[in-house]
Short mmCIF file of C-alpha atoms in Angstrom, two decimals:
data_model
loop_
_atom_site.label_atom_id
_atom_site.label_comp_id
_atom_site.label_asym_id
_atom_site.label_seq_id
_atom_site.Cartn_x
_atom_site.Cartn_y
_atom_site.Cartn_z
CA UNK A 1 -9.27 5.99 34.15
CA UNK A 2 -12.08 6.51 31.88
CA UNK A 3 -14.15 4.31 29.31
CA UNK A 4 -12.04 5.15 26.27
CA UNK A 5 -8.92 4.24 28.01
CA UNK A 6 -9.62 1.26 29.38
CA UNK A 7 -10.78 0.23 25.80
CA UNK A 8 -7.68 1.07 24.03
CA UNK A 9 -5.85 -1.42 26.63
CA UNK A 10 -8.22 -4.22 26.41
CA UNK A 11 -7.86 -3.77 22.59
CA UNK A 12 -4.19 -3.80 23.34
CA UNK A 13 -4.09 -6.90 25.39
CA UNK A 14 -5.86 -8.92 22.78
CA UNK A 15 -3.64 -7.35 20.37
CA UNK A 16 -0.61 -8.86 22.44
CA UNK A 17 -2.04 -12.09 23.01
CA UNK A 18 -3.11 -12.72 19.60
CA UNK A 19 0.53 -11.36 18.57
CA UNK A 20 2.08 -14.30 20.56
CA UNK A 21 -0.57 -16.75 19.30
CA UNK A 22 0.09 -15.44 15.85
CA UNK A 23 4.18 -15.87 15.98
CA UNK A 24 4.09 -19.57 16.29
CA UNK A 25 1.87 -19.39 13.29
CA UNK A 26 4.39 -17.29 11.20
CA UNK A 27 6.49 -20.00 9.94
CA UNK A 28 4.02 -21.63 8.51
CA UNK A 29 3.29 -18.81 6.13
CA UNK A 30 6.94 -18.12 4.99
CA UNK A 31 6.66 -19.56 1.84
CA UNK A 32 4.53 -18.61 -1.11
CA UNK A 33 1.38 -20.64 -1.48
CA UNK A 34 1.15 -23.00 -4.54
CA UNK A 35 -1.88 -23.57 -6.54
CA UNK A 36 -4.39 -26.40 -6.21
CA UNK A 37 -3.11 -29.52 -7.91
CA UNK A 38 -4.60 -30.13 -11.95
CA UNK A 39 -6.74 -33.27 -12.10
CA UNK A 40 -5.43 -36.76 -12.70
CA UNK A 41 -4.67 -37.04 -16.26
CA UNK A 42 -7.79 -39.22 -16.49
CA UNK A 43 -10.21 -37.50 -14.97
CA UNK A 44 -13.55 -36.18 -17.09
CA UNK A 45 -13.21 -32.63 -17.81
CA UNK A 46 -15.15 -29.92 -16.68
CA UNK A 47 -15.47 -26.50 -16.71
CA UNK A 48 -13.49 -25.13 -14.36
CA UNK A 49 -16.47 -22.90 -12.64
CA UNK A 50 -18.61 -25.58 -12.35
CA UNK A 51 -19.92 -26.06 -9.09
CA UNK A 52 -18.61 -22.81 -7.77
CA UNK A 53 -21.32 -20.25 -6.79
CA UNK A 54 -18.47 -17.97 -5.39
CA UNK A 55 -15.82 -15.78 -6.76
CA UNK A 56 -12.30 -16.76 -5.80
CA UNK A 57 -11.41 -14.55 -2.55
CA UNK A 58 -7.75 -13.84 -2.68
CA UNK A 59 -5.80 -12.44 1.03
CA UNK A 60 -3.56 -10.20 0.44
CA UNK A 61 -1.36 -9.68 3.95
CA UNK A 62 -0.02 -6.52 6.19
CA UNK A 63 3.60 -5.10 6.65
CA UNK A 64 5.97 -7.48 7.87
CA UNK A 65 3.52 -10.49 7.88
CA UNK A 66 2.44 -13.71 5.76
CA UNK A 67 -0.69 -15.68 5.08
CA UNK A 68 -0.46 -16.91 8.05
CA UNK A 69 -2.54 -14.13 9.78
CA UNK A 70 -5.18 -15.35 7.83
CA UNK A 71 -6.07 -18.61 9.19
CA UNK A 72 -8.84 -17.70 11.26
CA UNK A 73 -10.60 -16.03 8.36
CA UNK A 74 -9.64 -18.26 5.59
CA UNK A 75 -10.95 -21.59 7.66
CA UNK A 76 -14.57 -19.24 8.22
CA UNK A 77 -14.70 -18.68 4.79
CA UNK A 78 -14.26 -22.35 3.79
CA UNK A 79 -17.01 -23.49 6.22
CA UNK A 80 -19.44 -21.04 4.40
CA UNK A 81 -19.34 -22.17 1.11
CA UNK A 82 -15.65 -20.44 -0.19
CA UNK A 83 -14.21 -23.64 -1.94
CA UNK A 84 -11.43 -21.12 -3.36
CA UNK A 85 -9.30 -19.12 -1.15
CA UNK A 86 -6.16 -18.56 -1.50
CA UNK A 87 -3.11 -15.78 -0.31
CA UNK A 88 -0.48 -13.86 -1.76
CA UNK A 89 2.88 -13.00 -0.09
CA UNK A 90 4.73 -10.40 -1.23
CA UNK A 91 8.35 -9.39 0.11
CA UNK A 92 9.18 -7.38 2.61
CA UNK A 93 12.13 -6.05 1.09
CA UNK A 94 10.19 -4.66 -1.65
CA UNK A 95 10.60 -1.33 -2.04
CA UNK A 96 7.97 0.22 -3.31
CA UNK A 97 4.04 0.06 -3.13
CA UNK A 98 3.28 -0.06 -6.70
CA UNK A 99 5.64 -2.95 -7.66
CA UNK A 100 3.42 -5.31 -5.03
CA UNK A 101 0.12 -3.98 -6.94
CA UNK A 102 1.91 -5.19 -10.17
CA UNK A 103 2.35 -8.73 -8.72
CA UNK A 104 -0.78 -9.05 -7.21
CA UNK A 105 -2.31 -7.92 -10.73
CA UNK A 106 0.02 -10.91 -12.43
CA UNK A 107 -1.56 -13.16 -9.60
CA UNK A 108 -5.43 -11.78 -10.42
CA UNK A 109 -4.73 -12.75 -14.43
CA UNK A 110 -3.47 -16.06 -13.39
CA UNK A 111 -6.02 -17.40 -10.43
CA UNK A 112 -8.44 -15.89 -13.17
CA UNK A 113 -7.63 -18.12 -16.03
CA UNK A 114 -6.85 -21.04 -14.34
CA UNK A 115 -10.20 -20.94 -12.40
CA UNK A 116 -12.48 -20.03 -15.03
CA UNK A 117 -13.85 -16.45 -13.11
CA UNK A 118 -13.81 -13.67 -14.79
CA UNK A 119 -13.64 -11.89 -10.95
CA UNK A 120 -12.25 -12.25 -7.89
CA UNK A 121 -12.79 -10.67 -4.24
CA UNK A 122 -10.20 -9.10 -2.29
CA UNK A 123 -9.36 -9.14 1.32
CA UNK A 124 -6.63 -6.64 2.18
CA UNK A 125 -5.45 -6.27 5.93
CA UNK A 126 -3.35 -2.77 6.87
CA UNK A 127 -0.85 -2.14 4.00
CA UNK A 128 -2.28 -5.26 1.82
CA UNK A 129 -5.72 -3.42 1.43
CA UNK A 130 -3.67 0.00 0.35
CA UNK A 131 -1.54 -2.49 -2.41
CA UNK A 132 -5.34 -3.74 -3.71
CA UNK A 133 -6.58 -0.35 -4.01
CA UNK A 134 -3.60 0.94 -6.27
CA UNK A 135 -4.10 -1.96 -8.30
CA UNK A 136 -7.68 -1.49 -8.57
CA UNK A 137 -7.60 2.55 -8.61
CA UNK A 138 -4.33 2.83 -10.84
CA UNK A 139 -3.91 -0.26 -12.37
CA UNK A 140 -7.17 -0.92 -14.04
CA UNK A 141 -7.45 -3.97 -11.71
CA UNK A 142 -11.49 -2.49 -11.24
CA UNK A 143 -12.05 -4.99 -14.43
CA UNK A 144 -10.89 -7.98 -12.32
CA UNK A 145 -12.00 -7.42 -8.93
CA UNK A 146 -15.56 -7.44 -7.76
CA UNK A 147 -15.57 -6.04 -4.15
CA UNK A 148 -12.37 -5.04 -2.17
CA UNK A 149 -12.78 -5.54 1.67
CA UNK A 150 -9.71 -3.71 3.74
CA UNK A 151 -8.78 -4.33 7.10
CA UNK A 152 -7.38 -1.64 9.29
CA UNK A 153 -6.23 0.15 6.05
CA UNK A 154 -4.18 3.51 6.07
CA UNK A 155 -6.68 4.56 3.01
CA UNK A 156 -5.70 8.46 3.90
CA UNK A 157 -2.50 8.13 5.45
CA UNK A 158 -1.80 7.12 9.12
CA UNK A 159 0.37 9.50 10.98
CA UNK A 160 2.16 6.57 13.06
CA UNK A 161 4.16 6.01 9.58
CA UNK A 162 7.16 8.14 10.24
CA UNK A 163 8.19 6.81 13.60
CA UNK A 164 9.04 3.30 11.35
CA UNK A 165 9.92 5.35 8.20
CA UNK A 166 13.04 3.82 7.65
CA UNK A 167 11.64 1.65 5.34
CA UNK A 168 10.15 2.82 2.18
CA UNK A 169 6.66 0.72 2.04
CA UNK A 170 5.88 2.67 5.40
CA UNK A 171 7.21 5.99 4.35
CA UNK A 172 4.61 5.70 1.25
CA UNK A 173 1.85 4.90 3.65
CA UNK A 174 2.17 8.78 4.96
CA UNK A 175 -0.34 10.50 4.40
CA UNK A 176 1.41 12.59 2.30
CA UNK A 177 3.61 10.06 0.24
CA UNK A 178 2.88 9.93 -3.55
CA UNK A 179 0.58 7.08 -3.08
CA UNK A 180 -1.74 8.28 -1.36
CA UNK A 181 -1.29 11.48 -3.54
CA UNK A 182 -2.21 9.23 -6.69
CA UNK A 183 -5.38 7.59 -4.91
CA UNK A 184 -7.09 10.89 -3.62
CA UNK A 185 -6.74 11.33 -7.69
CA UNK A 186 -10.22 11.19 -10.06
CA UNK A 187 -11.36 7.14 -10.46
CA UNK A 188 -14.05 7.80 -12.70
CA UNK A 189 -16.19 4.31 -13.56
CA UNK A 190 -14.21 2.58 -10.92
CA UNK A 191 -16.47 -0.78 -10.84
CA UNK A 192 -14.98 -2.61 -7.84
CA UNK A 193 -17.29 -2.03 -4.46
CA UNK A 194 -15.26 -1.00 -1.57
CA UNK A 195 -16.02 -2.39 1.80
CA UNK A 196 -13.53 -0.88 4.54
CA UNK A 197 -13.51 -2.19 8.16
CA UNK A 198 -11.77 0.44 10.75
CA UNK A 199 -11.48 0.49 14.09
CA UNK A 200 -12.01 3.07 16.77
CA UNK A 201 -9.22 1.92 18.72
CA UNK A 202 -7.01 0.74 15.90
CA UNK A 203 -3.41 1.49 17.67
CA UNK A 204 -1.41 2.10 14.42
CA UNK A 205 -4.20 4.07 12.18
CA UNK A 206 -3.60 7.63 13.49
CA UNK A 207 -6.24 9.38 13.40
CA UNK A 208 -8.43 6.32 13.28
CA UNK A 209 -10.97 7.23 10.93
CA UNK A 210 -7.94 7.00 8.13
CA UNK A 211 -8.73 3.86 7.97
CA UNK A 212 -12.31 4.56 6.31
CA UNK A 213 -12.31 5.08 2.40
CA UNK A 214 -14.12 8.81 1.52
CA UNK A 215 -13.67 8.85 -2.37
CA UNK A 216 -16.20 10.38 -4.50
CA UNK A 217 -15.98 7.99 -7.47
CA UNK A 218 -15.94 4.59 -5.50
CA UNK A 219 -19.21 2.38 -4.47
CA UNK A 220 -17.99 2.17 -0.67
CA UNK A 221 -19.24 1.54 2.50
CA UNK A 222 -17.20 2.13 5.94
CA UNK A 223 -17.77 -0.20 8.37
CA UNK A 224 -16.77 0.69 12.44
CA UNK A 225 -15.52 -1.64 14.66
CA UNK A 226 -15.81 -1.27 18.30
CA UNK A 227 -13.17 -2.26 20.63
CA UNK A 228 -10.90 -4.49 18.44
CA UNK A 229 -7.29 -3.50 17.39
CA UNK A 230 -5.15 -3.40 14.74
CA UNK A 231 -4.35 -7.02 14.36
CA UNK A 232 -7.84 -8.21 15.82
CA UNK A 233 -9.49 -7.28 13.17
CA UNK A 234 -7.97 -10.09 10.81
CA UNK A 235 -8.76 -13.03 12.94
CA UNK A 236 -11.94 -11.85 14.86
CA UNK A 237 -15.25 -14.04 14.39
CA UNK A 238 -17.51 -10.95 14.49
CA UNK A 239 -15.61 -9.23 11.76
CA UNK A 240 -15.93 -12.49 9.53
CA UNK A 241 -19.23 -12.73 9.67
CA UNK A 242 -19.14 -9.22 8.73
CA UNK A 243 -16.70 -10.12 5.52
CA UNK A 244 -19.25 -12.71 4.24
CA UNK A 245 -21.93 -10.66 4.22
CA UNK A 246 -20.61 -8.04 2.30
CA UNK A 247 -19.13 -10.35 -0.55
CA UNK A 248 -22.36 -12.19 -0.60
CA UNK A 249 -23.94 -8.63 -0.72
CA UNK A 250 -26.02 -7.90 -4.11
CA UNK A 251 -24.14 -5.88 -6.23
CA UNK A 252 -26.03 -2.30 -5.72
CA UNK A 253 -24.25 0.31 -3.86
CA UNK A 254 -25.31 0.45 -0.06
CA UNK A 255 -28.51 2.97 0.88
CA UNK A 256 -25.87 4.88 2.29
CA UNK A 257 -22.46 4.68 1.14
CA UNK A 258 -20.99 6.62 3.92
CA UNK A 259 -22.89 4.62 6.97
CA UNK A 260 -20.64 3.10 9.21
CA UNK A 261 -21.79 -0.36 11.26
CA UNK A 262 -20.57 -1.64 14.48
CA UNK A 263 -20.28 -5.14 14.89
CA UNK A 264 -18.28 -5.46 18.08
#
């Protein structure tokens, strides 16, 4: 058995285990997340910034998931100096790629004015990093969202897709589904930074390097992860230290936008 192999199944047992760890976790994400609490009616008032160094980072979650896979990541993000996190389901039974942008784009506008940010980061893992970039790309979301990290994100097309394509939201994650027709299109003075984290043994990005983001009028940097999977690379430590850095990155474009970092 040689190298490669017997680092796709290590990457697949730690896939399985954190699977197993992650379904007794799933309940707890079921329902949509509610909004901090307002202030006590007579507390002073303050701006609603103040005291907030950090954008609001919202999670936006995979195919068939919740919140929940976020945990891990959310709870490093808090002990770092993120008072403001917070996560997005969308349904399942939604049907269409574009109609999740649109809510997450509602969502933006609201966590926006109720915060007092006129930004917000992005975390997107697998299809929840393709939804961000069609509302960024398509959906002028660019305006609203500083830097977009994505997870194991089919940013090409995976080729795994039609083996589940019974459902539509996987069918458009082809690589040659009108989606990703519509985001190989021009993005000219697309201001949200890119920051896409992909896997060389990524199990359900086929070929891997799909999950990198080559577009000509994006600020982007690819970012290669050794030796985790698909689902690893939402709860592993090494790959949030790797998300703070980049959202506490200045805003300048990397030396080179194409570079690719390994960090496992």
């Amino acid at each position: 058995m040689g190298l490669v192999q017997i680092r796709q199944l290590r990457a697949i047992a730690l896939d399985l285990g954190l699977l197993a760890g992650h379904l007794l976790l799933y309940p707890t994400g079921l329902r949509q997340e509610r909004p901090p609490a307002p202030p006590p009616s007579g507390a002073a008032a303050r701006p609603p910034t103040d005291g907030r160094a950090h954008r609001p980072v919202l999670l936006l979650h995979g195919f068939i998931d919740n919140r929940s896979v976020f945990v891990p990541l959310r709870r490093s993000l808090g002990r770092h100096g993120r008072p403001h996190i917070e996560a997005l389901n969308y349904s399942p039974l939604l049907c269409d790629l574009r109609t999740a942008a649109a809510l997450l784009g509602r969502h933006v506008e609201e966590v926006c004015a109720r915060t007092g940010h006129g930004q917000v980061d992005v975390i997107g893992h697998s299809l929840g990093g393709l939804i961000a970039r069609y509302y960024v790309q398509r959906l002028g979301g660019d305006a609203r969202v500083h830097t977009l990290v994505t997870l194991g994100t089919p940013h090409s097309g995976t080729r795994i897709a039609p083996l589940l394509s019974a459902h539509p939201l996987v069918r458009q994650m082809c690589p040659d589904s009108e989606v990703i027709t519509e985001l190989r299109q021009p993005a000219p003075d697309c201001r949200t930074r890119f920051i896409a984290f992909w896997s060389d043994v990524d199990q359900l990005m086929i070929p891997a390097e799909t999950a990198r983001i080559d577009h000509p009028d994006v600020i982007s940097q690819n970012i290669r992860v050794n030796g985790i999977g698909h689902l690893a690379l939402a709860v592993h430590s090494s790959v949030a230290v790797r998300i703070r850095e980049a959202l506490d990155a200045p805003d300048e474009a990397p030396a080179d936008a194409s570079a690719t970092v390994s960090v496992a």
